[in-house]
Coordinates of C-alpha atoms in Angstrom, one line a residue:
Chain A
X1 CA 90.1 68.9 82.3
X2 CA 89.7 71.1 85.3
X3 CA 93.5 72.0 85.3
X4 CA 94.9 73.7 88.6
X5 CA 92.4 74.1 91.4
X6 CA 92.8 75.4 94.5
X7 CA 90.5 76.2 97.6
X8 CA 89.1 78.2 98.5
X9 CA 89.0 81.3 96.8
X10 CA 89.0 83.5 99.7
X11 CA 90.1 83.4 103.4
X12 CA 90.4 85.5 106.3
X13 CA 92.1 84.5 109.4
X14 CA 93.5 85.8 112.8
X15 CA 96.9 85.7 114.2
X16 CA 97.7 82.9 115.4
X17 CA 94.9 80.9 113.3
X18 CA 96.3 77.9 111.4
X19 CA 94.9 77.0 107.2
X20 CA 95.7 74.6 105.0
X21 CA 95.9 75.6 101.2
X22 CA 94.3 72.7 99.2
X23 CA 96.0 72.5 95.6
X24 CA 95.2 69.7 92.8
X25 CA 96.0 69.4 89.4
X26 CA 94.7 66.7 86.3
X27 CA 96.8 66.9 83.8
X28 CA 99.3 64.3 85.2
X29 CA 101.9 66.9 86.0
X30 CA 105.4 66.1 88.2
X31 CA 106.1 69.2 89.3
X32 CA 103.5 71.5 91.5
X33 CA 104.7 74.9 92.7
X34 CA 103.2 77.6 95.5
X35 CA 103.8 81.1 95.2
X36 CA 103.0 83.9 97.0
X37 CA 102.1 87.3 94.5
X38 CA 102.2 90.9 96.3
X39 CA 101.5 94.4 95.3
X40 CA 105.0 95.6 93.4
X41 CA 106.9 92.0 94.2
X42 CA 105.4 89.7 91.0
X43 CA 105.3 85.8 92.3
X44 CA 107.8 84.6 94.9
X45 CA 108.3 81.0 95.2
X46 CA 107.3 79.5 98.5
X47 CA 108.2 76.0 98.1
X48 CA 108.1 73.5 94.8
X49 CA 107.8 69.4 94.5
X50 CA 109.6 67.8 91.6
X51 CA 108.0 64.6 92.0
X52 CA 105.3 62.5 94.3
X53 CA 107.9 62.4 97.5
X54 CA 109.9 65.7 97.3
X55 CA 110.0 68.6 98.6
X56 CA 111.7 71.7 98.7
X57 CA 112.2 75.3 99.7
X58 CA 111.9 77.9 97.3
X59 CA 112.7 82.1 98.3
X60 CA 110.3 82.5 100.8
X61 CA 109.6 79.3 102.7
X62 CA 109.5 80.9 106.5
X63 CA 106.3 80.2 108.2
X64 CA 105.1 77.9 106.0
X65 CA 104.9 74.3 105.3
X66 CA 104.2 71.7 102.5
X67 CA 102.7 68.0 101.6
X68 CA 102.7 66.5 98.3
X69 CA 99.9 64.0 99.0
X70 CA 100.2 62.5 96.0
X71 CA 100.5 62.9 92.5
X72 CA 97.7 65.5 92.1
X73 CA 97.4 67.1 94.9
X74 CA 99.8 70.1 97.0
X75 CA 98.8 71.5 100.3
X76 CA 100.2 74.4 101.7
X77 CA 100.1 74.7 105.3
X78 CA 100.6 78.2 107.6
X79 CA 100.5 77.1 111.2
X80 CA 100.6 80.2 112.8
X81 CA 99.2 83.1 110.5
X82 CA 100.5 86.6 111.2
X83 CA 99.4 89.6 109.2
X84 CA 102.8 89.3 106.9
X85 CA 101.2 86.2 105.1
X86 CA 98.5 88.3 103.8
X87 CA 99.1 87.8 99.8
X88 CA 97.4 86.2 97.3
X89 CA 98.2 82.3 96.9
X90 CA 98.8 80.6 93.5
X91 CA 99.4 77.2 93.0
X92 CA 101.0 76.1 89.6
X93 CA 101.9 72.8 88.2
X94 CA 104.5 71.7 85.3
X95 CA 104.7 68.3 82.8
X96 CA 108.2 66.8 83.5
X97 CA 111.3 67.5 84.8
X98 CA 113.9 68.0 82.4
X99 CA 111.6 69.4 79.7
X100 CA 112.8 73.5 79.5
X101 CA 109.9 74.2 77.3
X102 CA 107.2 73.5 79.5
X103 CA 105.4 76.0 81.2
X104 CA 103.7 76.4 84.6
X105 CA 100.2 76.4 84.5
X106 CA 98.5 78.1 87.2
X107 CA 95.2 77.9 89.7
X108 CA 92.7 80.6 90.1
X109 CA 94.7 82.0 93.4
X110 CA 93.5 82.6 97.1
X111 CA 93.3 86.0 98.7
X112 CA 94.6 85.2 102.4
X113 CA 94.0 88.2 105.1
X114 CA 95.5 87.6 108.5
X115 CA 94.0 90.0 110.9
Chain B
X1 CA 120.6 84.5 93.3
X2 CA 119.1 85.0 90.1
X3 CA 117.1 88.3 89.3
X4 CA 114.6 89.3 86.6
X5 CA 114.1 92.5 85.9
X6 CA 111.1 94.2 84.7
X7 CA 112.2 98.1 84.0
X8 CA 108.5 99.5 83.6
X9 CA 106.3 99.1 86.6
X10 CA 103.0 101.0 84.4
X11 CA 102.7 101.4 80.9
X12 CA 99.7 103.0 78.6
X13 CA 99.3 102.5 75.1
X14 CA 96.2 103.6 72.5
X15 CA 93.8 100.9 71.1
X16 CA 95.6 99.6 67.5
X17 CA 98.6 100.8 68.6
X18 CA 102.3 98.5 69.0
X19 CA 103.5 98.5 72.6
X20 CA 106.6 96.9 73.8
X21 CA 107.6 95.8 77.1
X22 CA 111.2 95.2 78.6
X23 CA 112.8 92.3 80.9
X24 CA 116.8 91.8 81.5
X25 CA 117.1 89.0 83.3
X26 CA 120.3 87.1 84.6
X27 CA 120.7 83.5 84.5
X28 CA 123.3 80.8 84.6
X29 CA 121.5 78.5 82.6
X30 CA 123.0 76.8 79.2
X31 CA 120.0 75.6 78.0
X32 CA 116.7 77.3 78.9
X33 CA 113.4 78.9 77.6
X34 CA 112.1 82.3 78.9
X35 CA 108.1 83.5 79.3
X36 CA 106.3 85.7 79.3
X37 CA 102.7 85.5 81.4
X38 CA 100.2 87.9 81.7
X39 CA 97.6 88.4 84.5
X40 CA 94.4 90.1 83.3
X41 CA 92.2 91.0 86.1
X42 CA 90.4 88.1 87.1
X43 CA 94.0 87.0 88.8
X44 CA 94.7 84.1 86.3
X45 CA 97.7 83.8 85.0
X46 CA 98.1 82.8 81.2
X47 CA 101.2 82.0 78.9
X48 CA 101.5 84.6 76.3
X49 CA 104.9 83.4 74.7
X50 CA 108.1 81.4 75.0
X51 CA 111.7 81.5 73.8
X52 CA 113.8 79.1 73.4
X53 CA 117.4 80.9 73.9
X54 CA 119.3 78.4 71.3
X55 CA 117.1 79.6 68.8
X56 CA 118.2 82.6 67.0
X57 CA 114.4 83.8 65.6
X58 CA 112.2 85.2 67.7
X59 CA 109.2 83.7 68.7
X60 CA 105.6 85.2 68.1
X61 CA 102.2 84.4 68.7
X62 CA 99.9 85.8 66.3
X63 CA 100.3 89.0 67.5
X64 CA 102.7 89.3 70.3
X65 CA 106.8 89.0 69.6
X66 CA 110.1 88.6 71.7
X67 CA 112.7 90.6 70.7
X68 CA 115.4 88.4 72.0
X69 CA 119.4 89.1 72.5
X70 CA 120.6 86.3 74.0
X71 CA 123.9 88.2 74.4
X72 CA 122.7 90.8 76.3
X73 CA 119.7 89.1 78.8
X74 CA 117.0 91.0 77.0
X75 CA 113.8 89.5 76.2
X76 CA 111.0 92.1 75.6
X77 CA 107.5 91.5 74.7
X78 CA 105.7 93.8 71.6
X79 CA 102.2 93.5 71.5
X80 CA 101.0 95.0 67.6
X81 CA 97.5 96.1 66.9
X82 CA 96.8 96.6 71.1
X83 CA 93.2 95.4 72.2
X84 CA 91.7 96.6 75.3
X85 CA 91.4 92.7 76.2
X86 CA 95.3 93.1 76.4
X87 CA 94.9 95.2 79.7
X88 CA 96.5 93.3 82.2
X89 CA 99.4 93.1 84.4
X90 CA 102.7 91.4 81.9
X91 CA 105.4 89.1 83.8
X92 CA 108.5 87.8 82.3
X93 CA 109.5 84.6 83.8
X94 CA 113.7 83.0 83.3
X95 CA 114.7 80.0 85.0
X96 CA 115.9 80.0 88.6
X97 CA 119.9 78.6 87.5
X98 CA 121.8 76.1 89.3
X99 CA 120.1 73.0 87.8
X100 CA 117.2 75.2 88.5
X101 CA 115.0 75.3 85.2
X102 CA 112.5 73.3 87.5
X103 CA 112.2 77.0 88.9
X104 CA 111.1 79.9 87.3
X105 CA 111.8 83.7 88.8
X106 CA 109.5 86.8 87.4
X107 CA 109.7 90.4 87.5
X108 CA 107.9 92.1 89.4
X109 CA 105.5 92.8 86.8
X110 CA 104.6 95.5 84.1
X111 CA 100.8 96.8 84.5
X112 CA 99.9 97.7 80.8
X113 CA 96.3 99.6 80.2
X114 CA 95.0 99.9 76.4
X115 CA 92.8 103.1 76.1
X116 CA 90.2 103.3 73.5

């Protein structure tokens, strides 16, 4: 089991530039998750997807956008970058709804710059 | 909205030593579990414990320990016998309330450094 991936690893982009955040997971989660972690503000979440289907906001969802391709996979979209989206990126998945005890398990992050 | 709070932004503590770490948090949840992650410096982030808030014991992991008061909103995190693998930045994680335990919120984050 690979668990979370994401790609890539790094990125840098301009203003203005447009990425896409790839995100998949194997362990045939429901939930999948995108946060944003910078210096002295722990994880804020971007956006989550209960299920295959759903979508929705989480605390910091401006400028952004989401797809839940399918089951395994979570894509993060910036369509305009400007230099407030530099942050790192961590995707994060999670077994069921309903079940309180599970955890999220997390990828390996992407460091974004936006010059 | 529901807040997490993580009192200690930098901690040190001595190799072999017992180090504890604080979160209050604040949510509106009946039934719920609380985490804490911790984020060595390779970025990944790794479960170090849960607590489930119906139970009255607190949890541990070999050697990390809650001390949990429900009551209160306090759920710290004491690491016994500190290894310098234990150097990393600590998160405590409570569910986002409102039907919202499909959403976690963290601290910002307690940096802890074991010296030798």
């Amino acid at each position: 089991n690979a668990g979370v991936t994401q790609t890539p690893k790094f990125q840098v982009l301009k203003t203005g530039q447009s990425m896409t955040l790839q995100c998949a997971q194997d362990m045939n989660h429901n939930s999948m998750y995108w946060y944003r972690q910078d210096p002295g503000m722990g994880l804020r979440l971007i956006y989550y997807s209960a299920s295959e289907g759903t979508t929705d906001k989480g605390e910091v969802p401006n400028g952004y956008n989401v797809s839940r391709l399918n089951k395994r996979e979570f894509s993060l979209r910036l369509e305009s970058a400007a230099p407030s989206q530099t942050s790192v990126y961590f995707c994060a998945s999670r077994k069921a709804r309903g079940h309180h005890e599970d955890e999220q398990f997390f990828g390996p992050g992407t460091r974004l710059t936006v010059l | 909205a529901q807040t997490v709070t993580q009192s200690q932004p930098e901690m040190s503590v001595q190799e072999a030593e017992t180090v504890t770490l604080s979160c209050t948090y604040d949510t509106s949840e009946n039934n719920y579990y609380l985490f804490w992650y911790k984020q060595p410096p390779s970025r990944q982030m790794i479960l170090v414990i849960r607590q489930e808030a119906y139970k009255q014991q607190n949890a541990t992991e070999n050697r990390f320990s809650v001390n949990f008061q429900k009551a209160a909103k306090s759920f710290s995190l004491k690491i016994s016998d500190s290894q310098l693998g234990d150097t990393a930045m600590y998160f405590c994680a409570s569910p986002a309330g409102q039907g919202g335990s499909e959403k976690l919120v963290f601290g910002k984050g307690t940096k802890l450094t074991v010296n030798p």
